[in-house]
Coordinates of C-alpha atoms in Angstrom, one line a residue:
Chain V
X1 CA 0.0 0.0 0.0
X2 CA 1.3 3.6 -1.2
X3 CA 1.1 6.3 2.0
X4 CA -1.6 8.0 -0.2
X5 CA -3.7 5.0 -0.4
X6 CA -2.8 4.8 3.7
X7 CA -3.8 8.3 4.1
X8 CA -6.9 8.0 2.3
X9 CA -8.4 4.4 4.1
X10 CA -7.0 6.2 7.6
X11 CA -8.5 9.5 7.1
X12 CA -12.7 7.8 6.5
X13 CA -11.8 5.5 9.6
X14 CA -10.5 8.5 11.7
X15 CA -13.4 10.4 10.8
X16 CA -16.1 8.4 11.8
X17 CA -14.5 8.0 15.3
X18 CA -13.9 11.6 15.8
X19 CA -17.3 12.7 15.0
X20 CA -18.8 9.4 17.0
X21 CA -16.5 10.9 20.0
X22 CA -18.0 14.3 19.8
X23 CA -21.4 13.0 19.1
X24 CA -22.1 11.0 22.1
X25 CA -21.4 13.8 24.4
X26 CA -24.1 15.8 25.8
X27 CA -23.2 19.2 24.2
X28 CA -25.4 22.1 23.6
X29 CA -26.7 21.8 20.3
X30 CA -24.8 25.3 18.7
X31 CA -22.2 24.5 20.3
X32 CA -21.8 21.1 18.9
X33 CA -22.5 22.2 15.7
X34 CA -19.5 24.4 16.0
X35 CA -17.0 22.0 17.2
X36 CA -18.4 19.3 14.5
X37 CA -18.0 22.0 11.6
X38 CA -14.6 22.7 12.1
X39 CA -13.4 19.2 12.8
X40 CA -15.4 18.0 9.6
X41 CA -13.4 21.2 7.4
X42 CA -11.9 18.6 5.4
X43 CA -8.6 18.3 7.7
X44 CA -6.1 15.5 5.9
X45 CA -5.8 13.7 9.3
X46 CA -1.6 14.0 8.7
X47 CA -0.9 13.9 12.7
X48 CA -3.1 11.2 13.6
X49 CA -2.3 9.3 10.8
X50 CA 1.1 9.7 11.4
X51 CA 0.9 8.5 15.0
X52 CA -0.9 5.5 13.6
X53 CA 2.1 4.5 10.6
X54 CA 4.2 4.8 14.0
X55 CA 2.3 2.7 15.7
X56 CA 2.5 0.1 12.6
X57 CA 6.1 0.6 12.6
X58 CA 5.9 -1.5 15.6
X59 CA 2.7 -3.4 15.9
X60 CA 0.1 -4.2 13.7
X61 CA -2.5 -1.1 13.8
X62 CA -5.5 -1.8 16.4
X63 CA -8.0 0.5 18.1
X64 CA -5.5 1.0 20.6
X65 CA -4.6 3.6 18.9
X66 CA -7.8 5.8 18.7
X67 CA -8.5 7.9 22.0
X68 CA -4.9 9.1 21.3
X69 CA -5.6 10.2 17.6
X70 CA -9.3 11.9 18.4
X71 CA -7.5 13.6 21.3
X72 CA -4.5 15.0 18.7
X73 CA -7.0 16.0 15.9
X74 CA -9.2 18.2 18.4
X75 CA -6.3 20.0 19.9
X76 CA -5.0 20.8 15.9
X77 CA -8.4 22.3 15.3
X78 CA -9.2 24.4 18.0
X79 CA -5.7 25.4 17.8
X80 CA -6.4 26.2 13.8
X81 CA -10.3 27.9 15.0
X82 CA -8.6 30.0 17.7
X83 CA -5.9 31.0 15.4
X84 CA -8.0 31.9 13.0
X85 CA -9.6 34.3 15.3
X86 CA -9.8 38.3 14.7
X87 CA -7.6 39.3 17.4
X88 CA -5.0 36.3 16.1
X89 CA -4.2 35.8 12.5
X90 CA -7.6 37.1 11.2
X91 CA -8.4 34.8 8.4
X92 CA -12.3 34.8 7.1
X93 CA -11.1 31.1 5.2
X94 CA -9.5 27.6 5.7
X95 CA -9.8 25.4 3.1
X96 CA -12.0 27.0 1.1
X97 CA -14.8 27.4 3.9
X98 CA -15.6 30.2 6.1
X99 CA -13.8 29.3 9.3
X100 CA -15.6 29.0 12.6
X101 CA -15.8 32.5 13.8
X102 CA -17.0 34.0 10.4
X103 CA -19.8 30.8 10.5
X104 CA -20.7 30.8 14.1
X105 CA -19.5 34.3 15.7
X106 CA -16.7 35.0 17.5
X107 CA -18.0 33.6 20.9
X108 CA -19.1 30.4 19.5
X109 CA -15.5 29.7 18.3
X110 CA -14.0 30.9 21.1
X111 CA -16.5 28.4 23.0
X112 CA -15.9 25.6 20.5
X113 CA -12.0 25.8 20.5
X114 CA -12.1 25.5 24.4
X115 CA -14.6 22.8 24.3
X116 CA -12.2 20.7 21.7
X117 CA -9.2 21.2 23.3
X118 CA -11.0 20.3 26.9
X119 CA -12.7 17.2 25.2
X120 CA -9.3 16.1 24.5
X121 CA -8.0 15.0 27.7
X122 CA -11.2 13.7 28.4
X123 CA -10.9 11.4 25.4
X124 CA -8.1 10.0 26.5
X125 CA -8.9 10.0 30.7
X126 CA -12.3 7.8 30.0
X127 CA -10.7 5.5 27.5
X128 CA -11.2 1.9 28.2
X129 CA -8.7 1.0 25.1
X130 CA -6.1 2.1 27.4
X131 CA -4.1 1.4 30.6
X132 CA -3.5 4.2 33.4
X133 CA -0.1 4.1 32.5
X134 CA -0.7 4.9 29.0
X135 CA -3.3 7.4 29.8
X136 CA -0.9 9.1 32.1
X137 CA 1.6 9.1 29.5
X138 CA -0.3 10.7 26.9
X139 CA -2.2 13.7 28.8
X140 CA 1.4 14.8 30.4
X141 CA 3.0 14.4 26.7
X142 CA 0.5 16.2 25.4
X143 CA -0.5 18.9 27.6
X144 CA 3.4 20.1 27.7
X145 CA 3.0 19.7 24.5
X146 CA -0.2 21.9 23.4
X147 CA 0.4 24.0 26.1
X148 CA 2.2 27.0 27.4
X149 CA 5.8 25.8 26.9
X150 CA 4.6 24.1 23.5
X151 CA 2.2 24.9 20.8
X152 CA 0.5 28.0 22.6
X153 CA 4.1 29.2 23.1
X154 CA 4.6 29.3 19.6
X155 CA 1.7 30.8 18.5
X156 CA 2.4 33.5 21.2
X157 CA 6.1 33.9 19.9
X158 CA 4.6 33.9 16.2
X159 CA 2.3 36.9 17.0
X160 CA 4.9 38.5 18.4
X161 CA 6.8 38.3 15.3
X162 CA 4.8 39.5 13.0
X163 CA 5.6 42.8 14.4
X164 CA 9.0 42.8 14.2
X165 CA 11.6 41.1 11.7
X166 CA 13.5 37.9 13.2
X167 CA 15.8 35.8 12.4
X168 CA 16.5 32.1 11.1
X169 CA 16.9 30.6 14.7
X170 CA 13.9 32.2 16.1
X171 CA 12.0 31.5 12.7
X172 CA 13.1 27.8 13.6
X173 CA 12.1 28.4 17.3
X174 CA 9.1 29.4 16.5
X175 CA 8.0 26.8 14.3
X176 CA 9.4 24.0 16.7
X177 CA 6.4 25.3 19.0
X178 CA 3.5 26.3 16.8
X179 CA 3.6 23.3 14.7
X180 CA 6.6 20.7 15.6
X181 CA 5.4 20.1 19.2
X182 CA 2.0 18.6 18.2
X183 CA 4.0 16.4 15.2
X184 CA 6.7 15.1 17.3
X185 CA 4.0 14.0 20.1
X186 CA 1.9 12.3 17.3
X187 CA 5.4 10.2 16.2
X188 CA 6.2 10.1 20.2
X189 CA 2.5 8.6 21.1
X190 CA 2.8 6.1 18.2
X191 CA 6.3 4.6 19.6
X192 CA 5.2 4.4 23.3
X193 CA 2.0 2.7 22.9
X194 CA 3.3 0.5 19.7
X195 CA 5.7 -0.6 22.3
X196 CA 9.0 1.1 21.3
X197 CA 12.5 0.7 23.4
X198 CA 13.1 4.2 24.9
X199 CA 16.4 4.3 23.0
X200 CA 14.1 3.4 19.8
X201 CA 11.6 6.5 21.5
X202 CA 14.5 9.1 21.6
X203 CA 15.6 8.2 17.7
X204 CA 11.6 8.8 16.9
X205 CA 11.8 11.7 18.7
X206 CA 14.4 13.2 16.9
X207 CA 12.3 11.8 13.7
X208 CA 9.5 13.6 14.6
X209 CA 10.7 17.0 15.5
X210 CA 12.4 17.0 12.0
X211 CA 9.6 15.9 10.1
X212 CA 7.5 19.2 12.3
X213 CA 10.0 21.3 10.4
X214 CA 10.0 19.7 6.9
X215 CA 6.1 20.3 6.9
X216 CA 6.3 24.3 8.4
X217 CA 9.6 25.0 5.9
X218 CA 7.1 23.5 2.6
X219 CA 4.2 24.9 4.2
X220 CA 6.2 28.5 3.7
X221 CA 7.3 27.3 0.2
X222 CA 3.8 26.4 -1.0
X223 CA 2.8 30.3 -0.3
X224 CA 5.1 31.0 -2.4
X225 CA 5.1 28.8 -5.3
X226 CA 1.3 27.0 -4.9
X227 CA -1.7 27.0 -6.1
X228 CA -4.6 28.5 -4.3
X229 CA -7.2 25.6 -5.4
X230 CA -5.0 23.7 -3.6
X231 CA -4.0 24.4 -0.7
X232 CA -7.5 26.2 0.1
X233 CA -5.8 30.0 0.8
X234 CA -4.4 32.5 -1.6
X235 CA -1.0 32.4 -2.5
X236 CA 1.3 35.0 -1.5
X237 CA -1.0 35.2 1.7
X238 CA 2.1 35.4 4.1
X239 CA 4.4 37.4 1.8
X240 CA 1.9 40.4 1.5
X241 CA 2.2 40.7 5.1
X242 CA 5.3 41.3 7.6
X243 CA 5.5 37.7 8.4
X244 CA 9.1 36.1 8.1
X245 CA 9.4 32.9 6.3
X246 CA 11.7 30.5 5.6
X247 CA 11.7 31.8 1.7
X248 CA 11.7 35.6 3.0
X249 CA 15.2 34.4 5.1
X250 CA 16.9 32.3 2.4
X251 CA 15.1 32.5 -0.9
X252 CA 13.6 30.1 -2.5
X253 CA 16.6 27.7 -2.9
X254 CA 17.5 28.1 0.5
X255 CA 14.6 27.0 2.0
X256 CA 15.0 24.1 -0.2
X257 CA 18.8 23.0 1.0
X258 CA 16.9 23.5 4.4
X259 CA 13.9 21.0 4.0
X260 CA 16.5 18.7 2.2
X261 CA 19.0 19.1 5.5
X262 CA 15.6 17.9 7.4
X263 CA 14.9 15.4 5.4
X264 CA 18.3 13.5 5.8
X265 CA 17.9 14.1 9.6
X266 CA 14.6 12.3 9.7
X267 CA 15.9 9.8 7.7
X268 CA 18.7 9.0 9.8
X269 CA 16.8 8.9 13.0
X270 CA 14.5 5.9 11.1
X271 CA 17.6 4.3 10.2
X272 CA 19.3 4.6 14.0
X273 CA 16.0 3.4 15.7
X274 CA 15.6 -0.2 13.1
X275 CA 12.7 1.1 11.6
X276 CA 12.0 -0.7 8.0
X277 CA 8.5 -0.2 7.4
X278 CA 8.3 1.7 4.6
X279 CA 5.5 4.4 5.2
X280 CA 7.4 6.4 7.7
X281 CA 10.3 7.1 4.8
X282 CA 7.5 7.9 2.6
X283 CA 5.9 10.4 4.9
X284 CA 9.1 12.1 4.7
X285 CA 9.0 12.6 1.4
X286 CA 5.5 13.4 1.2
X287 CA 5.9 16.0 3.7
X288 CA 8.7 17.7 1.9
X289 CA 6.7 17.3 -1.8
X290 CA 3.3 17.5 -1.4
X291 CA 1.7 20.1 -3.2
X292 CA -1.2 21.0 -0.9
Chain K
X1 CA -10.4 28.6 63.7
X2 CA -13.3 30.6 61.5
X3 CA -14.0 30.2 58.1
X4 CA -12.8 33.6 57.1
X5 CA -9.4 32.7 58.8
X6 CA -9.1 29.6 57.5
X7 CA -9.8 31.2 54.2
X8 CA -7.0 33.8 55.3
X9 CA -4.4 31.7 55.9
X10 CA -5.1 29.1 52.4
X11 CA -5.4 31.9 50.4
X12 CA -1.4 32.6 51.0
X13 CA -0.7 29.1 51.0
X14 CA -2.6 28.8 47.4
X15 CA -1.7 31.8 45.6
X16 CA 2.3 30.7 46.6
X17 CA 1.9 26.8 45.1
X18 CA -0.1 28.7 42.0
X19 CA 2.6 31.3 41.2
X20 CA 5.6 28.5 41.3
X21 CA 3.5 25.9 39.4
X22 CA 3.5 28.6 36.7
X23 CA 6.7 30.3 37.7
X24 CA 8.7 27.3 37.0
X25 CA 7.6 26.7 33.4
X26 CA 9.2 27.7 30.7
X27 CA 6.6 30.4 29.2
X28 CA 7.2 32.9 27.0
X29 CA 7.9 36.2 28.8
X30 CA 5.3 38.1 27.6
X31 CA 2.1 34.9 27.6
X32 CA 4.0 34.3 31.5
X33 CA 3.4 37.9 32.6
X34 CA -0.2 37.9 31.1
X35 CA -1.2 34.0 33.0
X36 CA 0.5 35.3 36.0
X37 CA -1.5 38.7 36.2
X38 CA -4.7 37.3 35.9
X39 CA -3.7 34.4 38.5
X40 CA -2.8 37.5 40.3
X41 CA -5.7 39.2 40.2
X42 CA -6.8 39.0 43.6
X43 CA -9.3 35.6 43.3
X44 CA -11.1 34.4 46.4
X45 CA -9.7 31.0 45.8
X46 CA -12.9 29.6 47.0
X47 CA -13.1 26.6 45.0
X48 CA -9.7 25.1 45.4
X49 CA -10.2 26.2 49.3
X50 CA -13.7 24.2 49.0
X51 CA -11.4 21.2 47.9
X52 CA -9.2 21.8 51.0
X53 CA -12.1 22.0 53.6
X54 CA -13.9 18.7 52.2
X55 CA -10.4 17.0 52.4
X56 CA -10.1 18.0 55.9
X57 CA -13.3 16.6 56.7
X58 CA -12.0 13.2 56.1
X59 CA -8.2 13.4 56.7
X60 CA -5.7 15.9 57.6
X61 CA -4.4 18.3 54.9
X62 CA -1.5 17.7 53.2
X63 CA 0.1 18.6 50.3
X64 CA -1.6 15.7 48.6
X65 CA -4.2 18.3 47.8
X66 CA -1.7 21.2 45.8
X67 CA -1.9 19.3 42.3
X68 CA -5.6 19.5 42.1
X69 CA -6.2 22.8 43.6
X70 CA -4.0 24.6 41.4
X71 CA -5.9 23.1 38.2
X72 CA -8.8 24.2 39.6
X73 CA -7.4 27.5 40.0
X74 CA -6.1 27.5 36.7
X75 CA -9.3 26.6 35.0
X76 CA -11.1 29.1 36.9
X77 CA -9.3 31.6 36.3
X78 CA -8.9 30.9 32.2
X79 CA -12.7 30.7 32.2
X80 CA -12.8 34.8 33.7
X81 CA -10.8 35.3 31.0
X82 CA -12.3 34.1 27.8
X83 CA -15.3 35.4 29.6
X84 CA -14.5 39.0 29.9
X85 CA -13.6 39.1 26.2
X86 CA -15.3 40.9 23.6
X87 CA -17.1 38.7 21.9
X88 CA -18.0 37.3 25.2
X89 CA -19.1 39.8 28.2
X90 CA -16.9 42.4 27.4
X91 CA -15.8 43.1 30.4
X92 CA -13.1 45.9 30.8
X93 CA -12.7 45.7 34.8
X94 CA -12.6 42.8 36.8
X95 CA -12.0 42.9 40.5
X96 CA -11.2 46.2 40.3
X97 CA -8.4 46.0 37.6
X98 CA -8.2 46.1 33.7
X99 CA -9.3 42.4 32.2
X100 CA -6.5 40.6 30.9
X101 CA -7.4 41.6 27.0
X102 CA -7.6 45.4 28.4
X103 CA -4.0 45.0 29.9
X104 CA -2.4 42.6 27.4
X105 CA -4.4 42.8 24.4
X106 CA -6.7 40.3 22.9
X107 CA -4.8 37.7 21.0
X108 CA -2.4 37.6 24.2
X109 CA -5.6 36.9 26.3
X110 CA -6.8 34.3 24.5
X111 CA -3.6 32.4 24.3
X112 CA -2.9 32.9 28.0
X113 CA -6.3 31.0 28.5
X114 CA -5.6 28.4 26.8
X115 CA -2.4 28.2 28.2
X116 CA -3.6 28.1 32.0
X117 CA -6.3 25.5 30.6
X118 CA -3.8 23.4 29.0
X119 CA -1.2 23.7 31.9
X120 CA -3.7 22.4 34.4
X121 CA -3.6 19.2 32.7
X122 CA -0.1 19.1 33.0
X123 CA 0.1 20.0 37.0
X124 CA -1.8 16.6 37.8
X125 CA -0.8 14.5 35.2
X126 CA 3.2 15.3 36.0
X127 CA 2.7 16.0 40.0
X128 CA 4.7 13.2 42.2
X129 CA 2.1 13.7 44.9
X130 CA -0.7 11.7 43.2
X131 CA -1.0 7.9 42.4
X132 CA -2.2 6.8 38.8
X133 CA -5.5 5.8 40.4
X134 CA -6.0 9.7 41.6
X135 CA -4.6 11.4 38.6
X136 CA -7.3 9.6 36.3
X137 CA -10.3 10.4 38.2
X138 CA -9.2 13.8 38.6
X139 CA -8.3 14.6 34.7
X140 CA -11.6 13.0 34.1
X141 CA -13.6 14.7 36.1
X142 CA -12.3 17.9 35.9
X143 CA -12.2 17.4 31.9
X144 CA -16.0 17.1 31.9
X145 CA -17.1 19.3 34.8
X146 CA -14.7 22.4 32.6
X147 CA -15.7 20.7 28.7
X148 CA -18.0 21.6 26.7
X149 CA -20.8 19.2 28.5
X150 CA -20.0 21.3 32.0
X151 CA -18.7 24.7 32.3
X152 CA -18.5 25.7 28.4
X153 CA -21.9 24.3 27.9
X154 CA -22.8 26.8 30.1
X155 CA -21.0 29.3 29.1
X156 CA -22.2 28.9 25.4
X157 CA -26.3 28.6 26.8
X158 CA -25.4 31.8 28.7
X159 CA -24.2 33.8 25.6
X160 CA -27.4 32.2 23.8
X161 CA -29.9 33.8 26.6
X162 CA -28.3 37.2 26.5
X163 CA -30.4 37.4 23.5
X164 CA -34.0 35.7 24.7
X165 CA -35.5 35.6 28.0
X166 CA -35.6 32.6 29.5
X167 CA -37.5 30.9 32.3
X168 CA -36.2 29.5 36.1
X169 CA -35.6 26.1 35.2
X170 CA -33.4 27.1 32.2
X171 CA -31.7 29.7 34.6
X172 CA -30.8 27.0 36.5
X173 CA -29.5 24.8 34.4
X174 CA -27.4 27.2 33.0
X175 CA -25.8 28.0 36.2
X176 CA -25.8 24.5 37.3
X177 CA -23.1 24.0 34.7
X178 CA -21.4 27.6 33.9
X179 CA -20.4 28.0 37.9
X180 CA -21.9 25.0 39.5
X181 CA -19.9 22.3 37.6
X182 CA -16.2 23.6 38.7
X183 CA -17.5 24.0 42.2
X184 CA -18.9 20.9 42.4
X185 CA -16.0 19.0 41.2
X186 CA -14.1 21.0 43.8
X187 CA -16.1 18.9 46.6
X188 CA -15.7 15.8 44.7
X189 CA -11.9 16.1 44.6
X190 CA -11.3 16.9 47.9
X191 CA -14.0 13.9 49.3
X192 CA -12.6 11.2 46.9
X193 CA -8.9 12.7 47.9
X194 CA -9.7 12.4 51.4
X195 CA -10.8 8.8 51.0
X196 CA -14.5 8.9 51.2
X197 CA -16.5 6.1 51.0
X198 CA -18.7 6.0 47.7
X199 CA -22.1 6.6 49.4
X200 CA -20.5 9.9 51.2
X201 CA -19.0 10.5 47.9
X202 CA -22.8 10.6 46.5
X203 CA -23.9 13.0 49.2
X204 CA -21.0 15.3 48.9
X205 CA -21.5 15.6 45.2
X206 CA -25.1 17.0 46.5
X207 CA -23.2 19.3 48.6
X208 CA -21.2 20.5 46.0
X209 CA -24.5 20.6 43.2
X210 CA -26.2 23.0 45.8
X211 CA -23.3 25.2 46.7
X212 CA -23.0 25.9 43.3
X213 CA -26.2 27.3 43.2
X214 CA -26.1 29.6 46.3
X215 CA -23.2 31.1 45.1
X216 CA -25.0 31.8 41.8
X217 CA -27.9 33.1 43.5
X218 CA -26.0 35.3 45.8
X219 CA -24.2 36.7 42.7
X220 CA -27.0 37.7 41.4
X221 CA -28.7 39.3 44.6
X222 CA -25.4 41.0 45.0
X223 CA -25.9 42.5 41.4
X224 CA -28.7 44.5 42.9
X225 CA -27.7 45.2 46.4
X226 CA -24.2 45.0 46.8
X227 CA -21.6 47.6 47.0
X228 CA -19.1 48.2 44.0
X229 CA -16.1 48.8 46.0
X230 CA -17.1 45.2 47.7
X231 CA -17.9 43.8 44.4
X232 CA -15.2 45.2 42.0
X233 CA -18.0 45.7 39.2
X234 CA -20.7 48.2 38.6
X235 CA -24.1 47.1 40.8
X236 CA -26.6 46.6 38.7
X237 CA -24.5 45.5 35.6
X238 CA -26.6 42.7 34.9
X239 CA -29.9 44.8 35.5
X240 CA -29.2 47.3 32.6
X241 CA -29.0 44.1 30.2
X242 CA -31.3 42.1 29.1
X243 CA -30.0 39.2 31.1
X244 CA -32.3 36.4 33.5
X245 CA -31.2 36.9 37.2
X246 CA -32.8 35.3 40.1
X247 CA -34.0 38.8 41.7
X248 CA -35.9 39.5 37.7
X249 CA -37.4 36.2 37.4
X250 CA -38.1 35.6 41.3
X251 CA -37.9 39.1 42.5
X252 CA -35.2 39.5 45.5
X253 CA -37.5 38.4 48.0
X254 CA -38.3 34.9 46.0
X255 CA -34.5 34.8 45.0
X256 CA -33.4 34.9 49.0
X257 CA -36.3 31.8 49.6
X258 CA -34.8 29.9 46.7
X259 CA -31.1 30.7 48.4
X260 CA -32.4 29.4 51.5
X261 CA -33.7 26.1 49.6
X262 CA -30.4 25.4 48.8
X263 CA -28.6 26.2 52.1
X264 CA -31.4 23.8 53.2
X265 CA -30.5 20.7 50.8
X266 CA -26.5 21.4 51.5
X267 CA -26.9 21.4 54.9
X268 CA -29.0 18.2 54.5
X269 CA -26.5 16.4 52.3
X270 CA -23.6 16.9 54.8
X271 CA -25.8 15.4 57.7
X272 CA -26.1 12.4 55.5
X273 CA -22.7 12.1 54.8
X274 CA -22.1 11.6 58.4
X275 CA -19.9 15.3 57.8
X276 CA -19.7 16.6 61.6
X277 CA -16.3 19.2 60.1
X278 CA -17.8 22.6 60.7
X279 CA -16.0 24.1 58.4
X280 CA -18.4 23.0 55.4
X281 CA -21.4 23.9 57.0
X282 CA -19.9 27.0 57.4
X283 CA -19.1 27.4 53.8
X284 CA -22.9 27.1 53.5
X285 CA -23.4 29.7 55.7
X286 CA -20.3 32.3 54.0
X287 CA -21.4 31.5 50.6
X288 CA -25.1 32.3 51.2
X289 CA -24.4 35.6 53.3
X290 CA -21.4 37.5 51.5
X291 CA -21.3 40.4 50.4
X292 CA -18.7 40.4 48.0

């Protein structure tokens, strides 16, 4: 099986059970509404898919692996609603559809974005596909993660920044917080609960943090060189503002030479840890390709 | 000792174990200063207070209790602030100072409350002072009384009814999960923490359901009779809008019988837990009769 034929049978499976974990709860009807819209905004599923070709990487996939992958995919998307926000990076679409505020109002999304990332550790707390070791695991992993010294870290750093210029390091600082934090615990709760050695955990580790970069340093190069049908936003979105970017910092080639460096890091770390299954190569080069 | 001095002296106690749980992460300076002044802010601590006075009516306190009372903290006090913003209450003063989106700016605001939600995940799930057993329940628990089928449920029926009038029994549900749900999972805490048995944990949780609501009702009595230097907001805040109080739908007199119904079923539900600890019945008491 290609990674695309993976992504696309993973992404219909992991849909169903994130919309059967929201739907089961008892939430206010607009409010669920909210949360279900913007977790149904056509996301491609890449971190808990990649937490599930971890998992594979060790063990054959089971529903182990689900409370962990619902619990990922709702902190992304009330990170990307609240993000999206007026008083954040004030974007009226994602992926081609009006995002939550512009749909529901401002409170709602506020509302729905807390709700989300709430429902998360809940998720994962009630599981009965998982051991209190495992659960204990994740919500620490993840809550440094998402949190204040992680994801919400970087998006404060980020909205800093587009205020002033910075430079490469803190670009790469940045981006190791707003988007790498969530990808490296996706690789990092696919090891642990496929059963990984912890030397085999701190190789992945290094994997995943590199792979976090490749997608943020293509993400930058698809502003510049994309197509807006395709990645669902108009091009040249980031260079008509202030923002720094990986391009802005070291051209277009440069950027390149510094996916490419990443690329041969994550590669290595795959190599160091035994890994042989094949799909976590090719996400590497999917990441660093892909056109959307 | 008294309530209020026992209140006194935990207040100190608290607001140090807050300040170094959040003192000692690595934060941003800028999202640190902004969790840290509405932390500051001058909170009554009640409910992590609440979860010390249950514990003590079943053991003596320890420092068992620190984990869980600084997540409640922290939830609280992210919950004032996504409140007080703009496309919420909009709410420029709060206790007296400038709401955090006032002092820090809007996008900082709502980052810092998802940071202190986030974080309170992380202060149970990584604290050595709690078994695996106790960190579960509590992340559980606290996950649903705060998600969006407790205290965001209410929080999104609540921005719905500014809009539409709406009768007692929807009053009260609203309130039973906007403010009742966080109190209420204060009692549980600190009764399951303190080792009670499940059929005192039952009555307790009744405790905690009708506390929840005196404090409501008081709120809302206080709207219209209390003092603004007491209070730190404008009296009669909530009259000028078209929002459902107790005092509008019961009239002050028929909110102050439905008060008294309440202290009534608290009082009840400690006497059935075999509670003989004055301290709770005195929280009855304090909750009913502040004036602030």
């Amino acid at each position: 099986m290609t990674l695309l034929e993976y992504i696309s049978e993973k992404q219909s499976w992991m849909n169903k059970h994130l919309l059967d974990t929201i739907e089961k709860q008892k939430i206010p009807e607009h409010l669920k509404n909210s949360m279900i819209y913007s977790v149904e905004a056509g996301g491609k599923r890449l971190r808990p898919i990649l937490l599930m070709a971890t998992y594979e990487a060790f063990r054959p996939l089971s529903e182990h692996v689900i409370p962990a992958a619902c619990a990922i995919e709702m902190i992304h998307t009330y990170s990307l609603i609240h993000d999206d926000l007026p008083a954040m990076d004030d974007d009226d679409f994602r992926r081609g559809k009006p995002t939550n505020h512009k749909q529901f109002g401002e409170g709602t999304a506020i509302l729905a974005g807390d709700g989300l990332l709430t429902a998360a550790f809940y998720v994962i707390s009630s599981s009965p596909l998982l051991n209190a070791e495992e659960k204990i695991f994740l919500i620490r992993e993840l809550s440094k993660a998402s949190g204040p010294e992680g994801m919400v870290a970087g998006q404060m750093l980020d909205l800093q920044a587009e205020k002033k210029s910075i430079d490469l390091s803190e670009l790469e600082h940045i981006h190791l917080l707003k988007t790498g934090e969530l990808i490296r615990f996706s690789v990092r709760a696919g090891a642990y609960l496929g059963g990984a050695a912890p030397p085999q955990l701190e190789q992945m580790d290094h994997y995943g943090k590199a792979l976090g970069m490749i997608f943020q340093i293509q993400d930058d190069i698809l502003d510049v060189v994309g197509n807006k049908d395709e990645i669902g936003k108009p091009v040249g979105s980031d260079e008509s503002s202030e923002k720094s970017t990986f391009p802005k910092l070291l051209g277009l080639a440069g950027a390149n030479e510094k996916k490419k460096h990443y690329m041969n890091k994550a590669r290595e770390a795959l190599k160091q840890a035994d890994i042989t299954h094949p799909l976590l190569y090719e996400f590497i080069d999917f990441s660093g390709n892909r056109n959307y």
